[in-house]
Coordinates of C-alpha atoms and ligand atoms in Angstrom, one line a residue:
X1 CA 19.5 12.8 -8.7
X2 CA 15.9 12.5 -8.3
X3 CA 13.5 14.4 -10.7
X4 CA 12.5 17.6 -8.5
X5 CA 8.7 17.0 -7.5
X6 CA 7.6 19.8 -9.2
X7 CA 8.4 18.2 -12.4
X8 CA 6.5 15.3 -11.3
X9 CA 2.5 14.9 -12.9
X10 CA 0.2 13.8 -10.2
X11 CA -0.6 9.8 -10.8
X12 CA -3.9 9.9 -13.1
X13 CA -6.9 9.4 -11.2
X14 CA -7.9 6.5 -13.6
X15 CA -4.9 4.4 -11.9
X16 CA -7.2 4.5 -8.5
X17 CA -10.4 3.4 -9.7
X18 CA -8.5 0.6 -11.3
X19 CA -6.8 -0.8 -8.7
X20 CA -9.4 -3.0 -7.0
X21 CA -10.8 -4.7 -10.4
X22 CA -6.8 -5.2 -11.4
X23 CA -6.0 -6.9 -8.2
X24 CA -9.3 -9.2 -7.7
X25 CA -8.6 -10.6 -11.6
X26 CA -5.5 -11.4 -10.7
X27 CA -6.1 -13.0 -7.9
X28 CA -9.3 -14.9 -9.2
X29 CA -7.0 -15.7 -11.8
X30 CA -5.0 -18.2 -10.0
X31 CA -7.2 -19.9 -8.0
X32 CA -7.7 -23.3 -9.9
X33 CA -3.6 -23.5 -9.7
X34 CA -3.8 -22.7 -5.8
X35 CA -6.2 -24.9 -5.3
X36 CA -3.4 -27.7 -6.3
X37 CA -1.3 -28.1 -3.2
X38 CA 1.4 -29.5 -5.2
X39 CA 1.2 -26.5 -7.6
X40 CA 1.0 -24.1 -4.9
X41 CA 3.7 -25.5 -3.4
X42 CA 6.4 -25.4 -6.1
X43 CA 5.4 -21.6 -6.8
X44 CA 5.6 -20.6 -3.2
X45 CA 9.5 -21.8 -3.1
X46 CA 10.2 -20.0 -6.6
X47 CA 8.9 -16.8 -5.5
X48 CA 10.6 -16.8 -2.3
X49 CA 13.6 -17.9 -3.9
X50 CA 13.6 -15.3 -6.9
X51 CA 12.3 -12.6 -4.6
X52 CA 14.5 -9.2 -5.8
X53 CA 15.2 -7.4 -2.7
X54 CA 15.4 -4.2 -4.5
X55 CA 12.0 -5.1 -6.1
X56 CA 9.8 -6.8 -3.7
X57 CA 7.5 -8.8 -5.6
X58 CA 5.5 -8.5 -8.2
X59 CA 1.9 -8.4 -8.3
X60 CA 1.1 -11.8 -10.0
X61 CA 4.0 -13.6 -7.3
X62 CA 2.2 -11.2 -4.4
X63 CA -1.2 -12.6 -5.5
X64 CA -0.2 -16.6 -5.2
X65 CA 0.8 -15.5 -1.4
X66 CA -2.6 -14.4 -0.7
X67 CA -3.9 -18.0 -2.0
X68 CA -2.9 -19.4 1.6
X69 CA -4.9 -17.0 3.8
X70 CA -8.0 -19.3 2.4
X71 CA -7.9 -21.2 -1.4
X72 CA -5.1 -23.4 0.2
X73 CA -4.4 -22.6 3.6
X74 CA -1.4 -25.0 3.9
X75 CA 0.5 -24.6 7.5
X76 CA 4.2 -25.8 6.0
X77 CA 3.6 -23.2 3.2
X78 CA 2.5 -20.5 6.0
X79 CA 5.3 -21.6 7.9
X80 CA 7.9 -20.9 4.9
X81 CA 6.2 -17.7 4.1
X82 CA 6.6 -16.7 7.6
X83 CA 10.3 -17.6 8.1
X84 CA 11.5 -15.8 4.8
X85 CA 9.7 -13.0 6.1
X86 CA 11.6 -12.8 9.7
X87 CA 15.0 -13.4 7.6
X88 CA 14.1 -10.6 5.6
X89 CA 13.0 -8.4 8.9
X90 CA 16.2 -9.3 10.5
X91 CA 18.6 -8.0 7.3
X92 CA 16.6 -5.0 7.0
X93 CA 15.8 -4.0 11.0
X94 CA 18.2 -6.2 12.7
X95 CA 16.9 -6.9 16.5
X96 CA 15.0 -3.4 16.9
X97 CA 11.7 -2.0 17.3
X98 CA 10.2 1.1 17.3
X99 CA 6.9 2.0 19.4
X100 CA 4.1 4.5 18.2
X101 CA 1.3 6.1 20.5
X102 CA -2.2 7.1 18.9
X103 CA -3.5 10.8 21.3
X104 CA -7.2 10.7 20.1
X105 CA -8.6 14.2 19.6
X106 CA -11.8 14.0 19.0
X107 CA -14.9 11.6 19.0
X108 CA -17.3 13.7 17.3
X109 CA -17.5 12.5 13.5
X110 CA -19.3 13.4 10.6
X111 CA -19.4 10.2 9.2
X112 CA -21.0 7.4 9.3
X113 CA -18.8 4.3 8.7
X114 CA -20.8 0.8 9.5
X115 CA -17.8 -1.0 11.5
X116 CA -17.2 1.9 13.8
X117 CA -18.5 3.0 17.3
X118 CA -17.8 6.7 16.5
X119 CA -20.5 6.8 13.3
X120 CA -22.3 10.1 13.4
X121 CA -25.7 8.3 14.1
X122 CA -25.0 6.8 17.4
X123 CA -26.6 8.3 20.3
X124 CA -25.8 5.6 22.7
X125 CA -22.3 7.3 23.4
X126 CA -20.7 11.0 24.7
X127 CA -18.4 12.8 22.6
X128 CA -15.6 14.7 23.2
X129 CA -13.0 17.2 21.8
X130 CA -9.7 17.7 23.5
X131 CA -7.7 21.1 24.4
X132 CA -4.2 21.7 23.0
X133 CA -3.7 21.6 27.4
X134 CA -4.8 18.3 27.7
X135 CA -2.2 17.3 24.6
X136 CA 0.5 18.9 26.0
X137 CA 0.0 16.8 29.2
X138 CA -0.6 13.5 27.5
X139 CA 2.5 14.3 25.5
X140 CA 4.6 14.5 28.6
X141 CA 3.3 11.6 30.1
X142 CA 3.7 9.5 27.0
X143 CA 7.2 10.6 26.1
X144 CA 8.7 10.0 29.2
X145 CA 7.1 6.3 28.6
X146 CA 9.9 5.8 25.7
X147 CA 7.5 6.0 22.7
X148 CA 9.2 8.0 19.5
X149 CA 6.1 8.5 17.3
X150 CA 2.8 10.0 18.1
X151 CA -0.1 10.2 16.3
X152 CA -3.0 12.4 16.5
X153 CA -6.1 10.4 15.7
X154 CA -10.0 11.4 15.6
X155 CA -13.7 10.9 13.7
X156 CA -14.3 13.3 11.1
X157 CA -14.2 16.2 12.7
X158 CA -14.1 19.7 10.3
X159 CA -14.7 21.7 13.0
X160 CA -11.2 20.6 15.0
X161 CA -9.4 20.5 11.9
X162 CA -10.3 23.9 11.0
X163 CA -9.7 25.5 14.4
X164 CA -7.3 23.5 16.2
X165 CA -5.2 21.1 14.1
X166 CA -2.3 23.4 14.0
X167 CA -1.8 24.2 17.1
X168 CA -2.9 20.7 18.1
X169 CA 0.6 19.2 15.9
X170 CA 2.6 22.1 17.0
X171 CA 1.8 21.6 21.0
X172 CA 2.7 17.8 20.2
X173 CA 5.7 18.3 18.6
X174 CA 7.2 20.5 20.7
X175 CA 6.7 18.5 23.6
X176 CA 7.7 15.5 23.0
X177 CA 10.8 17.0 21.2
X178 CA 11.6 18.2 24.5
X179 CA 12.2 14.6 26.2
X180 CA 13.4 12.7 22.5
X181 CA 14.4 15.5 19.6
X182 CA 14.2 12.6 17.3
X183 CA 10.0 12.5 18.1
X184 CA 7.9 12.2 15.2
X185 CA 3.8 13.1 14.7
X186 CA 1.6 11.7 12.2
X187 CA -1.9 12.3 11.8
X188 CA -4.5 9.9 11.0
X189 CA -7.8 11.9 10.4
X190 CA -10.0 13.0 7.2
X191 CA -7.5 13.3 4.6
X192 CA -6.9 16.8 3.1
X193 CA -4.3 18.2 -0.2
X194 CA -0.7 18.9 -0.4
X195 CA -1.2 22.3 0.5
X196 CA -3.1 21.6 4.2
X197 CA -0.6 19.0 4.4
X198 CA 2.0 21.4 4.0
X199 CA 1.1 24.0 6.3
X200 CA 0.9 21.3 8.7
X201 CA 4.5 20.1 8.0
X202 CA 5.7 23.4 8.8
X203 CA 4.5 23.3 12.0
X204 CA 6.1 20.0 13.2
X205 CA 4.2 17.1 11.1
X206 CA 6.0 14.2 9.8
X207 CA 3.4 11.8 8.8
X208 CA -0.1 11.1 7.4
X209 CA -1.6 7.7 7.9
X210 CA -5.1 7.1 5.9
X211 CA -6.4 3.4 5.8
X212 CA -8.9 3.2 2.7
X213 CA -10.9 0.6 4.8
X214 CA -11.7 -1.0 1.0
X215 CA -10.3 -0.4 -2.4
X216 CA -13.4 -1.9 -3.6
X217 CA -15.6 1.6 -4.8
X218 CA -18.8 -0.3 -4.3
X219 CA -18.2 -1.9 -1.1
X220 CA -16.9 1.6 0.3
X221 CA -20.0 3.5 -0.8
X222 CA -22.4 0.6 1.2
X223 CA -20.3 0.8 4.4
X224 CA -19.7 4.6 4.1
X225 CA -22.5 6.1 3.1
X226 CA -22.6 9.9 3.9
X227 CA -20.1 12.7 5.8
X228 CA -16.8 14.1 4.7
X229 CA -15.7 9.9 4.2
X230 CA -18.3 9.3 1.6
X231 CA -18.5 12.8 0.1
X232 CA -14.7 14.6 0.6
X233 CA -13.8 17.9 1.3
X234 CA -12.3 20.8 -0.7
X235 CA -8.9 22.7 0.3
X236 CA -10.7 24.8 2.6
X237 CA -12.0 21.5 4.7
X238 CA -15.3 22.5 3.6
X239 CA -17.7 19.2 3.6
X240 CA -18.3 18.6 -0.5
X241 CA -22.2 17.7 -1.5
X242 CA -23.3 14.3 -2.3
X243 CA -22.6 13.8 -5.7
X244 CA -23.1 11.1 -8.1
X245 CA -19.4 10.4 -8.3
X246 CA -17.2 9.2 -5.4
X247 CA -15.5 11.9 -4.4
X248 CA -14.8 10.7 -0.5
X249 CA -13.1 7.3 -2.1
X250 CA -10.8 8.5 -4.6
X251 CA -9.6 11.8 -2.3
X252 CA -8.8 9.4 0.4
X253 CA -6.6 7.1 -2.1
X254 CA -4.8 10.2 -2.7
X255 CA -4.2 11.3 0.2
X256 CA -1.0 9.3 0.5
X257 CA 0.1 11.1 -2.6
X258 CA -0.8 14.5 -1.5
X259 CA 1.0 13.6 2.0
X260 CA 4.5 12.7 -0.6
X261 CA 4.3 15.5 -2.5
X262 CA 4.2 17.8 0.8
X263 CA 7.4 16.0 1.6
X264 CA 5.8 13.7 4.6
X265 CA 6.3 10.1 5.0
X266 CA 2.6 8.4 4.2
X267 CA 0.7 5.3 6.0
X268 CA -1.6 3.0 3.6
X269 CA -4.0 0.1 4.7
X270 CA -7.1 -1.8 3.9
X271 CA -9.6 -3.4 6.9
X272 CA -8.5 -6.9 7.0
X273 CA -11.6 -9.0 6.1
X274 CA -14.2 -6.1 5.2
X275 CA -14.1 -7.2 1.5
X276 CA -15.4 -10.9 0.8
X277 CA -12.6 -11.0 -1.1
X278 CA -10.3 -9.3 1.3
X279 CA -7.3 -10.9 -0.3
X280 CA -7.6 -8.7 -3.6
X281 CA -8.1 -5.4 -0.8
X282 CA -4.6 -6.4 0.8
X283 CA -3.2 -7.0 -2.9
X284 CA -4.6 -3.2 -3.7
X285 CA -2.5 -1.8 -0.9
X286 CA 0.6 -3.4 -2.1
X287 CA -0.3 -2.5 -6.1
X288 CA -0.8 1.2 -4.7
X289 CA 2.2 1.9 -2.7
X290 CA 4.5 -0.1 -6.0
X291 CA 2.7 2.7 -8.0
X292 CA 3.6 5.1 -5.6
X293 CA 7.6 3.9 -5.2
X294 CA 8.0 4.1 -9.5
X295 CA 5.8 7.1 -9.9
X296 CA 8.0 9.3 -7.2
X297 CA 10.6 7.6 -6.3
X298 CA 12.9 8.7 -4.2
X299 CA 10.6 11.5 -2.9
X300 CA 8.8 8.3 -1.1
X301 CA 9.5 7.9 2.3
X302 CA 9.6 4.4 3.8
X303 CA 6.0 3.4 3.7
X304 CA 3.9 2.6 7.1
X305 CA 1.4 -0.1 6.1
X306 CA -1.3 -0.7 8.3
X307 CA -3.6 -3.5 9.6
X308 CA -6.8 -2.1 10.8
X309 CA -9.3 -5.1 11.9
X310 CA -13.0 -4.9 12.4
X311 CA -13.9 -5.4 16.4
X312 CA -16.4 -5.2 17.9
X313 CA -17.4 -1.9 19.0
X314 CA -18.5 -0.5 22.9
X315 CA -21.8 0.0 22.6
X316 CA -22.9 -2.8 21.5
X317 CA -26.4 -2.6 20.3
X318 CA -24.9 -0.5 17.9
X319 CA -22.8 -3.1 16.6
X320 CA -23.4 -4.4 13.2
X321 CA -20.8 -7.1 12.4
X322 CA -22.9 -9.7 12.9
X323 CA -26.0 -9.0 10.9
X324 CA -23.2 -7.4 8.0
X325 CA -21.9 -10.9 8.2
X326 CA -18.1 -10.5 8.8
X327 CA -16.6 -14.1 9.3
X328 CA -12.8 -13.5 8.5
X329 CA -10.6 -15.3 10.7
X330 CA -8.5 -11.9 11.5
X331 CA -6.3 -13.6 14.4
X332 CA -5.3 -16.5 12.6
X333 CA -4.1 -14.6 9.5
X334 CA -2.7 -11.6 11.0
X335 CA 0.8 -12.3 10.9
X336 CA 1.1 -14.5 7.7
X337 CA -0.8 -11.1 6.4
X338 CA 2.2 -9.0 8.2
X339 CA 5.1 -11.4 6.4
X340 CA 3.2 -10.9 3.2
X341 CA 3.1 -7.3 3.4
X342 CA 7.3 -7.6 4.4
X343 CA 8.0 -9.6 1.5
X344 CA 6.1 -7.7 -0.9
X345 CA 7.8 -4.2 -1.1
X346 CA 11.3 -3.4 -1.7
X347 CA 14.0 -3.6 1.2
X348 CA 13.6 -1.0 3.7
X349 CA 10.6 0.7 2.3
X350 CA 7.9 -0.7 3.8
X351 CA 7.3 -0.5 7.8
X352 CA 4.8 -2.8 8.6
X353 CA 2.7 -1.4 11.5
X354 CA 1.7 -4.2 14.1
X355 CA -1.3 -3.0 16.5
X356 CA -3.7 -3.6 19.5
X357 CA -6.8 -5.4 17.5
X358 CA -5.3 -8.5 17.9
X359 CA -4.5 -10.1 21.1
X360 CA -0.9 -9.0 22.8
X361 CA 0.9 -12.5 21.9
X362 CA -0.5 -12.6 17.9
X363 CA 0.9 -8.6 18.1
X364 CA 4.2 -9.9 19.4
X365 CA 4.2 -12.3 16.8
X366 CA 3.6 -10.1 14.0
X367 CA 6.7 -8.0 15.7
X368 CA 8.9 -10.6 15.4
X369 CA 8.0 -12.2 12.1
X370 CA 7.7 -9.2 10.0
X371 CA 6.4 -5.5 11.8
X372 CA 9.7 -3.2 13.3
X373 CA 6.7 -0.1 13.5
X374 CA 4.0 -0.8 16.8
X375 CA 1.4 0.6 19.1
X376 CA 1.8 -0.8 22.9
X377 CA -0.4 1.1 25.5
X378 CA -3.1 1.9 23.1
X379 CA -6.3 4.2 25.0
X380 CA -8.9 4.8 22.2
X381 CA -10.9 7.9 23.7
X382 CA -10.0 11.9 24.2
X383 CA -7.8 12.1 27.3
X384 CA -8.0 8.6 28.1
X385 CA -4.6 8.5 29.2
X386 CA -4.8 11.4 31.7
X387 CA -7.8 9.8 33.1
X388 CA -6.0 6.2 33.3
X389 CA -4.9 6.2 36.6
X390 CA -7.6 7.6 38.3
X391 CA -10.2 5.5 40.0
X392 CA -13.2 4.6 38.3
X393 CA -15.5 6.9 39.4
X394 CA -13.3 10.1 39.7
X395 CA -14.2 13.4 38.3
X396 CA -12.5 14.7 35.4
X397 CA -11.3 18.4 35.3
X398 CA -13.3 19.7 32.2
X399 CA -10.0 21.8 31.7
X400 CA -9.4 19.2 29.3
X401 CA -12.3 19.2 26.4
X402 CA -13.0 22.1 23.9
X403 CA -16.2 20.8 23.4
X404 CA -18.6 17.7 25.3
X405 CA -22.2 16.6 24.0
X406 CA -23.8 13.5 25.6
X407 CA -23.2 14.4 29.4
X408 CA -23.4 17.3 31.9
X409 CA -19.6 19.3 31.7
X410 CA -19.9 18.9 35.6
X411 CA -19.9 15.4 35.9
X412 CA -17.7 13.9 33.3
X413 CA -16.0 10.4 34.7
X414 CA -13.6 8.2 33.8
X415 CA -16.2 5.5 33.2
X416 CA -17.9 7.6 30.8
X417 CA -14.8 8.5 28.9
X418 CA -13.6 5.0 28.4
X419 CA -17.6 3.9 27.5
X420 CA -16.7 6.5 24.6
X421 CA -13.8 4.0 23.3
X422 CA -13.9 3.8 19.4
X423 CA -14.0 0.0 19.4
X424 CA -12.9 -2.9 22.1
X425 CA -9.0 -3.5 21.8
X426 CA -6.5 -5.3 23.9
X427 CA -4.7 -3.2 26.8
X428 CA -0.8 -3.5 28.0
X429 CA 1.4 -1.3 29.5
X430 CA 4.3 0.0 27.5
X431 CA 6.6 -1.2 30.1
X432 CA 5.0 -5.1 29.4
X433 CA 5.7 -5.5 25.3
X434 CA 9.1 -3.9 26.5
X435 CA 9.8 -6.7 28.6
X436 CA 8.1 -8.9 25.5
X437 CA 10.6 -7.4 23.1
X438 CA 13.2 -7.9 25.6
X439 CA 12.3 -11.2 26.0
X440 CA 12.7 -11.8 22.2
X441 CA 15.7 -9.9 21.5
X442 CA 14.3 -7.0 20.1
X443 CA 15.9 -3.2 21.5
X444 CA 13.3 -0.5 21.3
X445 CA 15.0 2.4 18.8
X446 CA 13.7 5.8 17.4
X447 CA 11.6 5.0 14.1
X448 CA 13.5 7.8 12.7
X449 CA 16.5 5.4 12.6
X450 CA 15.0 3.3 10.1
X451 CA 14.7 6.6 7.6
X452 CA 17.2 7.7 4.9
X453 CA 19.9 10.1 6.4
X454 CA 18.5 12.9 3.9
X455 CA 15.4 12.4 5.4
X456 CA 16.1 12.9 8.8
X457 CA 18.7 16.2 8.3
X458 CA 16.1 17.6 6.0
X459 CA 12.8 17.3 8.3
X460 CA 15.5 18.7 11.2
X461 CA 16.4 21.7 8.7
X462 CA 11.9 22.0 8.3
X463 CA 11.8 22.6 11.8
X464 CA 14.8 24.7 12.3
X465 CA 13.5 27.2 9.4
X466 CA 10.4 27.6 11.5
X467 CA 9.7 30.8 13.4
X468 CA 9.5 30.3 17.3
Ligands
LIG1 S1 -14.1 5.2 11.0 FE1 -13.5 7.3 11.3 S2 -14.8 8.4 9.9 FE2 -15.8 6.4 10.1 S3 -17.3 6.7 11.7 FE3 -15.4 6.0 12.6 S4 -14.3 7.8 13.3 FE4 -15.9 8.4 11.8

C-alpha cells in the first residue's frame, strides 16, 4: 500500500533549482570518454545490456546516451540505441497507438516567450478566444475522427482561465464521452496549484501537460522575460509582480507535481535544442520525472513526455530564430531523442508523446521506434478545425469567439484564422497516419488502455460522484 498523499511533503524547492546545474555536470563530465568511439562504444552495449526494466536508467548511464546526439554522433551506436528502444516499445505497448488532438482556446497571451508567434508583443497577428459552443462542435467533429485524448491548449490567457476554463473542460468532456466513454482531457496552459487543479478534475480533467521550454533558470529568464510565464500566478490566477526571484520558472516545474497530488496524470518536456547544451535540458526532464516516480510513487500516473521543437513561426518578421542563433539539427535527432526518452524511465511509465514539428515520416518514425502517445491532424489556431473545410475566403460565424482583437467581428475569415497559427507545423489528416500506422502494424487503441486498472475505475468513480 502506497503512503496516502496527504502524508506525502511536497519535493523541496531546492531539488528544482538544482536540476539543470546537476544534469549539465554530469553530462560535461563525460565528454573526454565520449569523445573515444571505442569507449563510447563499449558503454553504450553495457548500459543497454544492464538496463533494469523496473528502473530505467540511471542518470550517469542516461547522460552517455545523450553523447551521440553530438560529442560522438556514431550511426551503428544510434542504430543500437534505437533498436533496444523499439524492443522495449514493443514489450511494453505491443503493436498499438493512441492519438491525441490539441483544441486551441485562445491566442491572446500575456507573455512574451522569444520562440513563439503568440508573444504578447506581436501586432502583426489577430487574436482570438473561443466559446464553450464552438468546443462542443469541434469536440463532435474530432471524436467521431477516432481520437481518445483531447487537449485544451492556449497563450497565457488569465482572463479565460478565470471565466471559462471550467466550463471549457466540462463541455469537452462531456462530449466526447458521448462518442468514446473512455475520452480523456488534458490541459496544457499557464500552470496553476493542486487546488485549481482539483476543481478542474472534478469537472472532467484527466491531465496537465506543462513543457518548461529550459531547466536552465538563466536561459528561461532571457527567452521569457515578463507575463504570468516569467512572473507566475497565485491560487486565485492573479498575475504575481516582477520580482527579483523566479517565481514563473520554479511554479511551472511544479506544476507536474501539483497536477500528481490533485490525482491527474502529468506531461513534462524541455524545447529540443533551445539550450546550447540541450542535451543536459533533455537529461533534466528525465532527472525530474525519476524524482517524481521515488518521491510519490504510486500516486504517479504513467508520465507523458513531450518534444516541443522551435519552428519557425507565421509571421515571420516576427521571427527571431535566426538572429537568437538556433542551429540544432531537431529532425535528425528526433527519434534517437524519442528512444532515449523510452529507455530511460521505468517500464510502462513513461509515454513518449510524438508530434507535428517534425515532418509526417520522422513522426512516424518516432511512433514506431519509441512514442505509443501522438498528435495526427494538428490545427494550431481557435476554431481552426470548424473553419477547415471551408473555402478560403469564407466568412466565419462570430458565434464562435468570446472575444476578437486584430480584425472587424464582421469579417473574420478562414485566411485570417489560420495567419493566427502559433507556429508553422506539418498537416495530415487523421485518416492518413491511420493508414501509416496501418501500414506499420500499429492498431490505434484508447490511451486509457495503457493506464493502471485503479487508475481508470477510479477517474470513472471521479466522474460518477459528480453532480449533473
Ligand atoms: S509559448 Fe505560450 S506563454 Fe509563451 S508566448 Fe507562446 S503562447 Fe504565450
Amino acid at each position: 500500500m502506497s503512503t496516502p498523499m496527504s502524508q506525502i511533503n511536497h519535493i523541496d524547492e531546492s531539488f528544482y533549482f538544482s536540476i539543470f546545474s546537476s544534469a549539465k555536470e554530469i553530462f560535461l563530465s563525460q565528454k573526454e570518454m565520449a569523445s573515444n568511439a571505442a569507449l563510447l562504444g563499449g558503454k553504450v552495449d553495457q548500459i543497454l545490456e544492464n538496463r533494469d526494466p523496473k528502473k530505467g536508467l540511471s542518470a550517469e548511464d542516461a547522460a552517455t546516451l545523450l553523447h551521440l546526439v553530438r560529442t560522438s554522433p556514431d550511426e551503428t551506436l544510434r542504430n543500437k540505441v534505437m533498436a533496444a528502444a523499439k524492443a522495449q516499445r514493443e514489450r511494453t505497448f505491443g503493436h498499438t497507438v493512441a492519438t491525441m488532438v490539441p483544441i486551441e482556446v485562445s491566442s491572446f497571451c500575456a507573455s512574451t516567450c522569444k520562440f513563439c508567434g503568440w508573444r504578447a508583443d506581436n501586432k502583426d497577428m489577430a487574436r482570438l478566444s473561443i466559446t464553450t459552443e464552438a468546443i462542443r462542435q469541434q469536440a463532435k467533429i474530432l471524436a467521431t475522427k477516432g481520437f481518445s485524448h483531447f487537449e485544451i491548449a492556449g497563450g497565457d490567457d488569465l482572463k479565460l482561465l478565470k471565466e471559462s476554463l471550467p466550463d471549457l473542460v466540462n463541455a469537452l468532456k462531456t462530449e466526447v464521452s458521448k462518442v468514446n466513454p473512455a475520452s480523456r482531457v488534458s490541459i496544457c496552459l499557464v500552470p496553476m496549484y493542486e487546488k485549481n487543479y482539483s476543481d478542474l478534475k472534478k469537472v472532467g480533467l484527466d491531465c496537465v501537460l506543462t513543457w518548461q521550454e529550459t531547466y536552465d533558470e538563466d536561459l528561461y529568464n532571457y527567452h521569457i522575460p515578463s507575463g504570468p510565464k516569467a512572473w507566475g500566478v497565485d491560487e486565485n490566477l492573479k498575475l504575481q509582480k516582477k520580482s527579483d526571484k523566479s517565481i514563473g520558472f520554479l511554479h511551472r516545474l511544479q506544476s507536474q507535481e501539483f497536477s500528481i497530488r490533485a490525482g491527474l496524470q502529468a506531461g513534462l518536456g524541455a524545447m529540443i535544442g533551445l539550450s546550447p547544451t540541450t542535451e543536459a535540458d533533455i537529461l533534466s526532464v528525465v532527472m525530474h520525472g525519476q524524482k517524481l516516480l521515488s518521491h510519490y510513487g504510486d500516486h504517479v500516473q504513467p508520465m507523458i513526455i513531450g518534444m516541443p521543437a522551435w519552428n519557425a513561426i507565421m509571421t515571420e518578421e516576427t521571427d527571431q530564430r535566426i538572429e537568437e542563433g538556433f542551429d540544432f539539427d531537431t529532425e535528425n535527432n528526433f527519434e534517437l531523442l524519442s528512444a532515449f526518452y523510452l529507455l530511460a524511465f521505468p517500464d510502462k511509465q513513461a509515454w513518449v508523446f510524438s508530434n507535428g514539428r517534425v515532418a509526417p515520416e520522422i513522426q512516424q518514425a518516432c511512433i514506431t521506434t519509441a512514442a505509443c502517445f501522438t498528435s495526427t491532424q494538428v490545427e494550431i489556431a481557435p476554431v481552426a478545425y470548424l473553419v477547415g473545410l471551408n473555402d478560403a475566403d469564407a466568412q466565419v460565424d462570430v458565434v464562435n469567439f468570446q472575444r476578437t482583437h486584430g480584425f472587424n467581428e464582421e469579417d473574420i475569415t478562414k485566411k485570417e484564422i489560420l495567419d493566427g497559427e502559433q507556429f508553422k507545423h506539418y498537416y495530415e489528416l487523421h485518416e492518413s497516419f491511420v493508414e501509416m500506422f496501418v501500414d506499420n502494424g500499429l492498431d490505434v487503441v484508447n490511451d486509457s488502455s495503457y493506464l493502471p486498472a485503479a487508475t481508470v475505475s477510479q477517474s470513472q468513480e471521479d466522474r460518477i460522484a459528480e453532480p449533473a
